[in-house]
Coordinates of C-alpha atoms in Angstrom, one line a residue:
M1352 CA -5.6 -19.4 -10.3
D1353 CA -5.7 -15.7 -9.1
D1354 CA -6.0 -13.4 -12.0
S1355 CA -4.4 -10.3 -10.9
Q1356 CA -1.6 -12.7 -10.3
Y1357 CA -1.1 -13.4 -13.6
N1358 CA -1.8 -10.1 -14.9
R1359 CA -5.3 -10.7 -16.0
F1360 CA -7.3 -7.6 -15.3
G1361 CA -11.0 -6.7 -15.4
K1362 CA -12.5 -3.8 -15.2
G1363 CA -12.8 -1.2 -11.7
S1364 CA -14.8 0.5 -9.7
F1365 CA -16.5 3.3 -8.8
S1366 CA -17.8 1.8 -5.3
G1367 CA -15.4 4.1 -3.1
L1368 CA -16.9 7.3 -5.3
E1369 CA -20.9 6.0 -3.4
V1370 CA -19.2 5.7 0.1
L1371 CA -18.4 9.7 -0.3
T1372 CA -22.6 10.4 -0.7
N1373 CA -22.8 8.8 2.9
A1374 CA -19.3 11.3 4.2
Q1375 CA -21.9 14.3 3.0
K1376 CA -24.7 13.4 5.0
M1377 CA -22.4 12.7 7.6
V1378 CA -21.6 16.4 8.1
E1379 CA -24.8 17.4 7.4
L1380 CA -26.5 15.8 10.7
A1381 CA -23.2 16.2 12.8
P1382 CA -24.3 18.1 15.8
E1383 CA -22.3 21.8 15.2
D1384 CA -20.2 21.3 18.5
D1385 CA -18.5 18.7 16.1
L1386 CA -19.3 19.7 12.9
D1387 CA -15.7 20.6 12.0
A1388 CA -14.4 17.0 14.0
Y1389 CA -17.0 15.6 10.7
T1390 CA -16.1 18.3 8.6
D1391 CA -12.1 17.5 7.9
L1392 CA -12.9 13.3 8.2
Y1393 CA -15.4 13.7 5.7
Y1394 CA -12.8 16.0 3.9
L1395 CA -10.1 13.5 4.7
L1396 CA -12.6 10.6 3.3
K1397 CA -13.2 12.5 0.0
G1398 CA -9.3 13.3 -0.8
W1399 CA -8.7 9.2 -0.1
Y1400 CA -11.3 8.1 -2.1
F1401 CA -11.2 9.9 -5.2
F1402 CA -6.6 9.2 -5.1
R1403 CA -7.0 5.3 -4.9
T1404 CA -9.9 5.5 -7.9
T1405 CA -7.8 8.6 -10.2
M1406 CA -4.4 6.0 -9.5
N1407 CA -6.8 3.2 -11.3
M1408 CA -8.1 4.2 -14.2
G1409 CA -7.2 7.6 -15.0
D1410 CA -10.2 10.9 -16.0
I1411 CA -12.6 9.4 -13.4
P1412 CA -15.1 11.8 -12.4
Y1413 CA -14.9 14.5 -10.1
S1414 CA -16.1 17.9 -9.5
E1415 CA -19.8 17.4 -10.4
A1416 CA -19.3 12.7 -8.8
L1417 CA -21.2 14.0 -6.2
D1418 CA -23.8 17.0 -6.6
I1419 CA -25.9 13.7 -7.8
D1420 CA -28.9 16.1 -7.7
T1421 CA -27.9 18.1 -10.5
Y1422 CA -25.5 16.1 -12.5
R1423 CA -26.9 12.6 -13.9
Y1424 CA -24.2 12.3 -16.3
P1425 CA -21.0 13.4 -14.5
K1426 CA -18.4 14.5 -16.6
C1427 CA -14.8 12.6 -16.7
D1428 CA -12.4 15.0 -15.8
E1429 CA -8.6 15.2 -16.3
Q1430 CA -6.2 13.2 -14.4
K1431 CA -4.6 16.2 -13.4
E1432 CA -7.8 18.7 -11.9
V1433 CA -8.5 15.4 -10.2
F1434 CA -5.5 16.2 -8.3
K1435 CA -6.1 19.6 -7.9
G1436 CA -9.4 18.4 -6.3
I1437 CA -7.1 15.7 -4.5
L1438 CA -4.6 18.0 -3.3
S1439 CA -7.4 21.0 -2.3
D1440 CA -9.3 18.4 0.2
L1441 CA -6.9 17.0 2.1
A1442 CA -5.4 20.8 2.7
L1443 CA -8.5 21.9 3.8
A1444 CA -9.4 18.6 5.2
D1445 CA -5.8 19.7 7.3
E1446 CA -7.4 22.6 8.2
Y1447 CA -11.3 21.1 9.5
F1448 CA -8.8 18.9 12.3
A1449 CA -6.4 22.4 13.1
K1450 CA -9.5 24.0 14.4
A1451 CA -11.7 20.5 15.7
T1452 CA -11.7 21.5 19.6
R1453 CA -12.8 17.9 21.0
A1454 CA -13.0 14.0 19.8
F1455 CA -16.1 12.8 18.4
S1456 CA -17.7 9.2 18.3
G1457 CA -17.4 6.0 16.8
D1458 CA -14.0 6.4 16.0
P1459 CA -12.3 3.1 15.7
F1460 CA -9.0 4.2 15.1
Y1461 CA -8.8 7.5 17.1
L1462 CA -10.9 8.0 19.4
G1463 CA -11.5 10.1 17.6
E1464 CA -9.0 12.4 18.6
P1465 CA -8.9 15.4 15.7
D1466 CA -4.7 16.1 16.0
K1467 CA -4.4 12.1 15.4
W1468 CA -6.4 12.7 12.4
R1469 CA -5.2 15.8 11.3
K1470 CA -1.6 13.8 11.2
A1471 CA -3.2 11.2 9.3
A1472 CA -4.5 13.4 6.7
N1473 CA -1.1 14.8 6.7
V1474 CA 0.5 11.3 5.9
L1475 CA -1.5 10.9 3.0
R1476 CA -0.9 14.6 1.9
L1477 CA 2.9 13.5 1.2
K1478 CA 1.6 9.7 -0.2
V1479 CA 0.0 11.7 -2.9
L1480 CA 2.8 14.4 -3.7
I1481 CA 5.3 11.6 -4.3
S1482 CA 3.2 9.6 -6.3
L1483 CA 3.3 12.8 -8.8
S1484 CA 6.8 12.3 -9.4
K1485 CA 7.1 12.5 -12.6
R1486 CA 5.2 15.1 -12.9
A1487 CA 6.8 18.1 -10.2
D1488 CA 8.8 19.2 -13.1
D1489 CA 6.4 19.9 -15.4
T1490 CA 3.0 20.9 -14.1
P1491 CA 3.8 23.7 -11.7
E1492 CA -0.4 24.1 -11.2
L1493 CA 0.0 21.5 -8.9
Q1494 CA 3.2 23.0 -6.3
I1495 CA 3.9 19.4 -6.0
K1496 CA 7.6 20.5 -4.5
E1497 CA 6.7 22.8 -2.7
T1498 CA 3.4 21.9 -1.0
F1499 CA 5.1 18.8 0.3
A1500 CA 8.1 21.1 1.7
K1501 CA 5.4 22.9 3.2
V1502 CA 4.1 19.9 4.9
V1503 CA 7.1 18.8 6.2
S1504 CA 8.2 21.6 7.6
E1505 CA 5.0 22.5 9.7
N1506 CA 5.6 18.9 11.1
N1507 CA 1.6 17.6 11.6
L1508 CA 2.6 14.6 10.7
F1509 CA 3.2 10.9 12.3
E1510 CA 6.1 10.8 15.4
S1511 CA 6.2 7.0 16.2
N1512 CA 4.4 4.0 15.3
D1513 CA 1.7 4.6 18.2
D1514 CA 0.9 6.7 15.0
N1515 CA -0.4 5.1 12.5
L1516 CA -4.0 4.0 10.6
Q1517 CA -4.5 1.1 11.2
V1518 CA -7.1 -1.4 11.9
V1519 CA -6.2 -3.3 15.7
Y1520 CA -7.6 -6.7 15.8
S1521 CA -8.7 -9.3 19.5
D1522 CA -10.3 -12.1 20.2
K1523 CA -13.1 -10.7 20.4
E1524 CA -16.3 -11.5 18.0
G1525 CA -16.5 -8.7 15.1
Q1526 CA -13.2 -7.4 15.6
K1527 CA -11.0 -10.9 14.9
N1528 CA -7.7 -11.3 12.7
P1529 CA -10.1 -12.4 9.1
Y1530 CA -6.7 -13.9 8.1
H1531 CA -7.1 -16.5 10.7
V1532 CA -8.0 -20.7 9.2
T1533 CA -11.0 -20.2 10.3
E1534 CA -12.1 -16.8 8.4
T1535 CA -10.3 -17.7 6.0
R1536 CA -8.7 -20.9 5.2
S1537 CA -7.2 -20.8 2.0
I1538 CA -5.0 -18.9 4.3
E1539 CA -2.9 -22.0 4.5
Y1540 CA -2.3 -22.4 0.9
Y1541 CA -0.9 -18.4 0.9
A1542 CA 2.8 -19.1 -0.1
A1543 CA 5.5 -15.9 -0.4
T1544 CA 7.1 -15.8 -2.5
N1545 CA 11.0 -15.0 -4.1
T1546 CA 10.0 -11.7 -4.2
L1547 CA 9.7 -10.9 -0.7
I1548 CA 11.9 -14.2 0.4
E1549 CA 14.8 -13.4 -2.0
P1550 CA 15.3 -9.5 -0.3
L1551 CA 15.0 -10.5 2.6
K1552 CA 17.3 -13.8 2.8
K1553 CA 20.0 -11.7 0.8
F1554 CA 19.9 -8.9 3.4
K1555 CA 19.9 -11.5 6.5
D1556 CA 16.7 -9.8 7.3
N1557 CA 15.2 -11.4 10.6
R1558 CA 11.4 -9.9 9.8
L1559 CA 12.2 -12.8 7.5
F1560 CA 11.2 -15.4 10.3
Y1561 CA 8.2 -12.5 12.2
Y1562 CA 6.6 -12.8 8.1
L1563 CA 7.2 -16.5 7.4
A1564 CA 6.2 -19.7 8.6
P1565 CA 9.3 -21.8 7.4
A1566 CA 8.1 -24.8 4.2
E1567 CA 6.2 -27.7 6.4
A1568 CA 7.8 -30.0 4.0
L1569 CA 11.7 -29.2 5.2
T1570 CA 11.1 -28.7 9.5
N1571 CA 8.0 -31.9 9.6
E1572 CA 9.3 -34.7 9.6
L1573 CA 6.0 -36.3 8.0
Y1574 CA 6.4 -34.3 4.9
L1575 CA 10.1 -34.5 4.4
P1576 CA 11.3 -35.3 1.3
A1577 CA 14.0 -38.3 0.3
G1578 CA 17.6 -37.3 0.8
E1579 CA 16.7 -33.7 2.9
T1580 CA 17.9 -33.3 6.1
L1581 CA 15.3 -31.6 8.4
K1582 CA 15.7 -28.1 8.9
N1583 CA 15.4 -26.4 12.2
P1584 CA 12.4 -23.2 12.3
N1585 CA 15.4 -20.4 12.3
D1586 CA 17.3 -21.7 9.3
W1587 CA 17.6 -19.3 6.9
D1588 CA 17.3 -22.3 4.4
A1589 CA 14.0 -23.7 5.7
Y1590 CA 11.9 -20.8 3.8
L1591 CA 10.7 -21.3 0.3
G1592 CA 9.3 -18.6 -2.2
V1593 CA 7.5 -19.5 -5.3
D1594 CA 7.6 -18.3 -8.5
V1595 CA 4.6 -15.6 -8.3
A1596 CA 5.0 -15.9 -12.5
G1597 CA 5.4 -19.5 -12.6
V1598 CA 4.0 -22.2 -14.2
Y1599 CA 0.5 -22.0 -12.3
D1600 CA 0.8 -26.4 -12.4
T1601 CA 4.2 -25.4 -11.1
E1602 CA 4.1 -23.8 -8.1
K1603 CA 0.7 -26.0 -6.8
D1604 CA 2.5 -28.9 -7.5
K1605 CA 4.5 -27.1 -4.6
I1606 CA 2.4 -26.0 -1.9
A1607 CA 0.6 -29.2 -2.6
K1608 CA 3.9 -30.3 -1.4
R1609 CA 4.6 -28.5 0.9
L1610 CA 7.4 -26.4 -0.1
H1611 CA 6.4 -23.5 0.4
S1612 CA 6.5 -20.7 3.0
R1613 CA 3.3 -19.4 4.8
P1614 CA 2.4 -16.7 6.5
N1615 CA 3.8 -16.3 10.1
D1616 CA 1.2 -19.0 12.5
V1617 CA 0.4 -15.3 14.4
Y1618 CA -1.5 -15.0 11.1
R1619 CA -3.3 -18.0 10.6
Y1620 CA -3.7 -19.6 14.4
N1621 CA -3.9 -16.3 16.4
Y1622 CA -6.8 -14.3 16.7
V1623 CA -4.8 -10.5 17.6
G1624 CA -3.2 -10.9 14.5
V1625 CA -1.2 -8.4 13.5
P1626 CA -2.2 -4.7 13.0
C1627 CA -3.4 -3.3 9.2
I1628 CA -1.6 -0.4 8.6
R1629 CA -3.4 1.8 6.4
L1630 CA -0.9 4.8 6.0
G1631 CA 2.5 4.1 8.7
Y1632 CA 5.5 5.8 10.8
A1633 CA 7.7 3.8 8.3
D1634 CA 6.2 4.0 5.0
M1635 CA 6.0 8.0 5.7
N1636 CA 9.9 8.0 6.4
F1637 CA 10.3 6.8 3.4
I1638 CA 8.6 8.9 1.4
M1639 CA 10.3 11.4 3.3
A1640 CA 13.9 9.7 2.5
E1641 CA 12.7 9.8 -1.3
A1642 CA 12.0 13.6 -1.8
A1643 CA 14.8 14.2 0.0
E1644 CA 17.1 12.0 -2.2
R1645 CA 15.1 14.2 -5.0
G1646 CA 15.9 17.4 -3.4
W1647 CA 12.5 18.4 -2.2
I1648 CA 13.3 18.9 0.6
N1649 CA 16.2 20.0 2.8
Q1650 CA 16.9 16.9 5.6
S1651 CA 19.2 14.6 5.0
A1652 CA 17.5 11.1 2.8
Q1653 CA 19.9 8.9 5.1
S1654 CA 18.6 9.7 8.1
L1655 CA 15.1 9.4 7.3
Y1656 CA 15.3 6.1 5.5
E1657 CA 17.6 4.6 8.4
K1658 CA 14.3 5.9 10.7
G1659 CA 11.9 3.9 8.4
V1660 CA 14.6 0.9 8.8
R1661 CA 14.2 1.4 12.9
A1662 CA 10.4 1.9 12.4
S1663 CA 9.5 -1.1 10.7
F1664 CA 11.5 -3.6 12.6
E1665 CA 10.0 -1.4 15.9
F1666 CA 6.5 -2.2 14.4
V1667 CA 7.4 -6.2 13.6
R1668 CA 8.6 -6.9 17.0
P1669 CA 5.6 -6.4 19.5
T1670 CA 3.2 -7.1 17.1
V1671 CA 4.4 -10.6 16.5
P1672 CA 5.0 -12.3 20.6
A1673 CA 7.4 -15.0 21.3
E1674 CA 5.3 -18.0 19.7
Y1675 CA 5.7 -16.9 16.9
N1676 CA 9.1 -15.7 15.7
N1677 CA 10.8 -18.7 14.7
G1678 CA 13.0 -18.2 18.0
V1679 CA 15.0 -15.6 16.7
E1680 CA 14.9 -12.4 17.6
I1681 CA 14.9 -8.7 17.0
T1682 CA 17.2 -7.1 18.9
D1683 CA 18.6 -3.0 18.8
E1684 CA 22.1 -3.9 18.4
Y1685 CA 21.0 -6.3 15.8
I1686 CA 18.7 -3.6 14.1
D1687 CA 22.0 -1.7 14.5
S1688 CA 24.1 -4.4 12.9
Y1689 CA 21.3 -4.7 10.3
L1690 CA 21.3 -0.5 9.1
K1691 CA 25.1 -1.2 8.9
G1692 CA 25.3 -4.0 6.8
E1693 CA 26.4 -4.7 3.1
Y1694 CA 23.5 -4.4 1.1
V1695 CA 21.6 -2.5 3.6
A1696 CA 24.1 0.3 4.3
Y1697 CA 22.5 4.1 3.3
K1698 CA 25.0 4.3 -0.7
T1699 CA 26.8 7.7 0.4
D1700 CA 29.5 7.3 -2.4
G1701 CA 26.0 5.6 -4.6
S1702 CA 24.0 7.5 -7.7
S1703 CA 21.2 8.4 -6.7
T1704 CA 19.4 5.8 -8.4
D1705 CA 21.5 3.0 -6.3
R1706 CA 19.5 4.8 -3.4
L1707 CA 16.5 5.2 -4.4
K1708 CA 16.1 1.8 -5.0
Q1709 CA 17.6 1.0 -1.7
I1710 CA 14.8 3.2 -0.4
W1711 CA 12.1 1.8 -2.3
I1712 CA 13.1 -2.1 -1.6
Q1713 CA 12.1 -1.3 1.7
A1714 CA 9.7 0.6 2.3
Y1715 CA 8.0 -2.7 0.2
L1716 CA 9.5 -5.5 2.6
A1717 CA 7.7 -3.0 5.7
R1718 CA 4.6 -3.1 3.6
Y1719 CA 4.0 -7.2 4.2
F1720 CA 0.6 -7.4 5.5
H1721 CA 0.0 -4.0 5.0
M1722 CA -0.3 -1.4 2.0
A1723 CA -1.2 -3.8 -0.3
T1724 CA -1.9 -2.1 -3.7
D1725 CA 0.0 0.6 -2.5
D1726 CA 2.8 -2.0 -3.9
Y1727 CA 1.6 -1.6 -7.2
Y1728 CA 1.0 1.9 -8.2
E1729 CA 5.3 1.7 -6.7
Y1730 CA 5.9 -0.4 -9.3
R1731 CA 4.2 1.0 -11.9
R1732 CA 5.7 4.4 -11.5
N1733 CA 9.9 3.0 -10.5
N1734 CA 9.6 0.1 -11.8
Y1735 CA 11.1 -1.3 -9.0
P1736 CA 11.3 -4.1 -7.2
E1737 CA 11.6 -5.1 -10.5
F1738 CA 7.6 -7.3 -10.4
P1739 CA 8.9 -11.1 -12.1
I1740 CA 7.3 -11.4 -16.2
N1741 CA 7.0 -14.5 -17.5
P1742 CA 5.3 -14.0 -20.7
E1743 CA 4.9 -18.3 -20.5
T1744 CA 2.1 -17.9 -18.5
N1745 CA 1.5 -14.1 -18.9
L1746 CA -2.7 -13.6 -19.1
N1747 CA -2.3 -9.8 -20.4
D1748 CA -3.0 -9.4 -24.1
A1749 CA 0.5 -7.9 -24.5
K1750 CA 2.6 -11.1 -22.9
D1751 CA 6.2 -8.7 -21.7
K1752 CA 3.8 -6.7 -20.2
I1753 CA 2.2 -6.5 -16.1
P1754 CA -1.7 -3.8 -16.7
M1755 CA -1.1 -0.2 -16.4
R1756 CA -4.2 -0.1 -14.8
Y1757 CA -8.1 -0.9 -14.5
M1758 CA -10.9 -0.9 -17.0
Y1759 CA -14.0 2.2 -16.6
P1760 CA -16.6 0.0 -14.5
E1761 CA -19.4 -1.7 -16.4
S1762 CA -21.6 1.4 -14.8
E1763 CA -20.4 3.9 -17.1
T1764 CA -21.0 1.9 -20.1
N1765 CA -24.6 1.1 -19.6
Y1766 CA -25.7 4.6 -17.8
N1767 CA -22.5 6.9 -18.7
K1768 CA -21.6 6.2 -22.3
E1769 CA -21.3 9.6 -24.0
Q1770 CA -19.3 11.3 -20.7
L1771 CA -17.5 7.5 -20.7
Y1772 CA -16.5 7.9 -24.6
E1773 CA -15.4 11.4 -24.1
A1774 CA -12.9 10.9 -21.5
L1775 CA -11.5 7.3 -23.1
N1776 CA -11.2 9.1 -26.8
R1777 CA -9.5 12.4 -25.3
Q1778 CA -6.6 9.8 -23.0
W1779 CA -6.2 6.5 -25.6
G1780 CA -8.1 8.1 -29.1
G1781 CA -10.3 5.8 -27.6
V1782 CA -9.7 3.0 -26.3
D1783 CA -10.2 1.0 -22.7
D1784 CA -7.7 -1.2 -22.7
V1785 CA -5.4 -1.6 -19.5
N1786 CA -1.9 -1.1 -20.7
E1787 CA -2.6 2.6 -21.6
I1788 CA -0.7 5.0 -20.0
M1789 CA -2.6 7.6 -17.9
W1790 CA -1.6 10.9 -17.3
I1791 CA 0.4 10.3 -14.3
L1792 CA 2.4 7.6 -15.1
K1793 CA 4.2 9.5 -18.5

């Protein structure tokens, strides 16, 4: 039983921030010719780690966090100030990547190409800015809309899936797909949920057959329940989800009886597997589509939305070989027809909220096995897609809610108590609770 699935959240971690002290040394030890490249990489990592950490907990150490010789007990900066710093760091990453003149060594992602890293830094800037949507109109000092528009207009962004910042696996030792059954034996019991399967079926979305394996109980006569008819792997009805908030023993029984869809065989039995995206072209287009729908940029939200959908299909199609697609093809003609489907075609005559929901659900579907934490962040920001909450199974003290944050690390209680209490008093009257609402979500 997974605690976080049933909404029992515990302590967060500052471990990412500790890594940044090593990144500082990377810059200090860089050869002169590589200094710009390693400096920009440092600022990208700095922005990324502080972003993830503040998104998890709220106010965190920033201004004093990395000067460990001067500040033994770093203060927690207000979240607004942390975001000011993050946006400044990512702007510096863009600036230094623009100055870097040659590739740097030891890079398994982009082979040290500064132009590729510059695009990634700017896509991360867009992600950070869209996460601030609730504060776009009441925090003029962050220039959220203006900065977003500026980054888009400068056009140093991903141009295709080839630009994705992603981990690519191989059949070599140390580089194998970590979900392979020899690496993660529990992968055989991973179960897709109705939250994922229902929209895929509703939209007649062929990614279903590339993402998942059919339920063994319905496609293998060894496990076929009495009275059921054997189904083909390309039958929509052969795919079954579990209720992510369901009674644990009930859902576990479905899995024991093989009445669930596992991840596609390519994840479980292929050492190369599927690349794992951390920043992606499809996701970037959905972020820009939302910004266009909100009026932040003067571009067609529909066009960007459709680009995002196409990019997801065009990523899935070549990364899941034919022997793993359960007999279903994703063709160009299929993608064209999918975009015209009843539930997928962009609702130009609907409300803006309807259109935003279309963008968010497609972004969610495209993130299968990628950027998993982002779905939690997006749920908090948009309450969409609607994650099921069952008071009977919810391990959160607030039985009708999903937690909104992680608590501060135990290390802060043990070693930085005064600064921690100051941050808690400022934010939530001294309470460190998973249900408190951080500044970015108010």
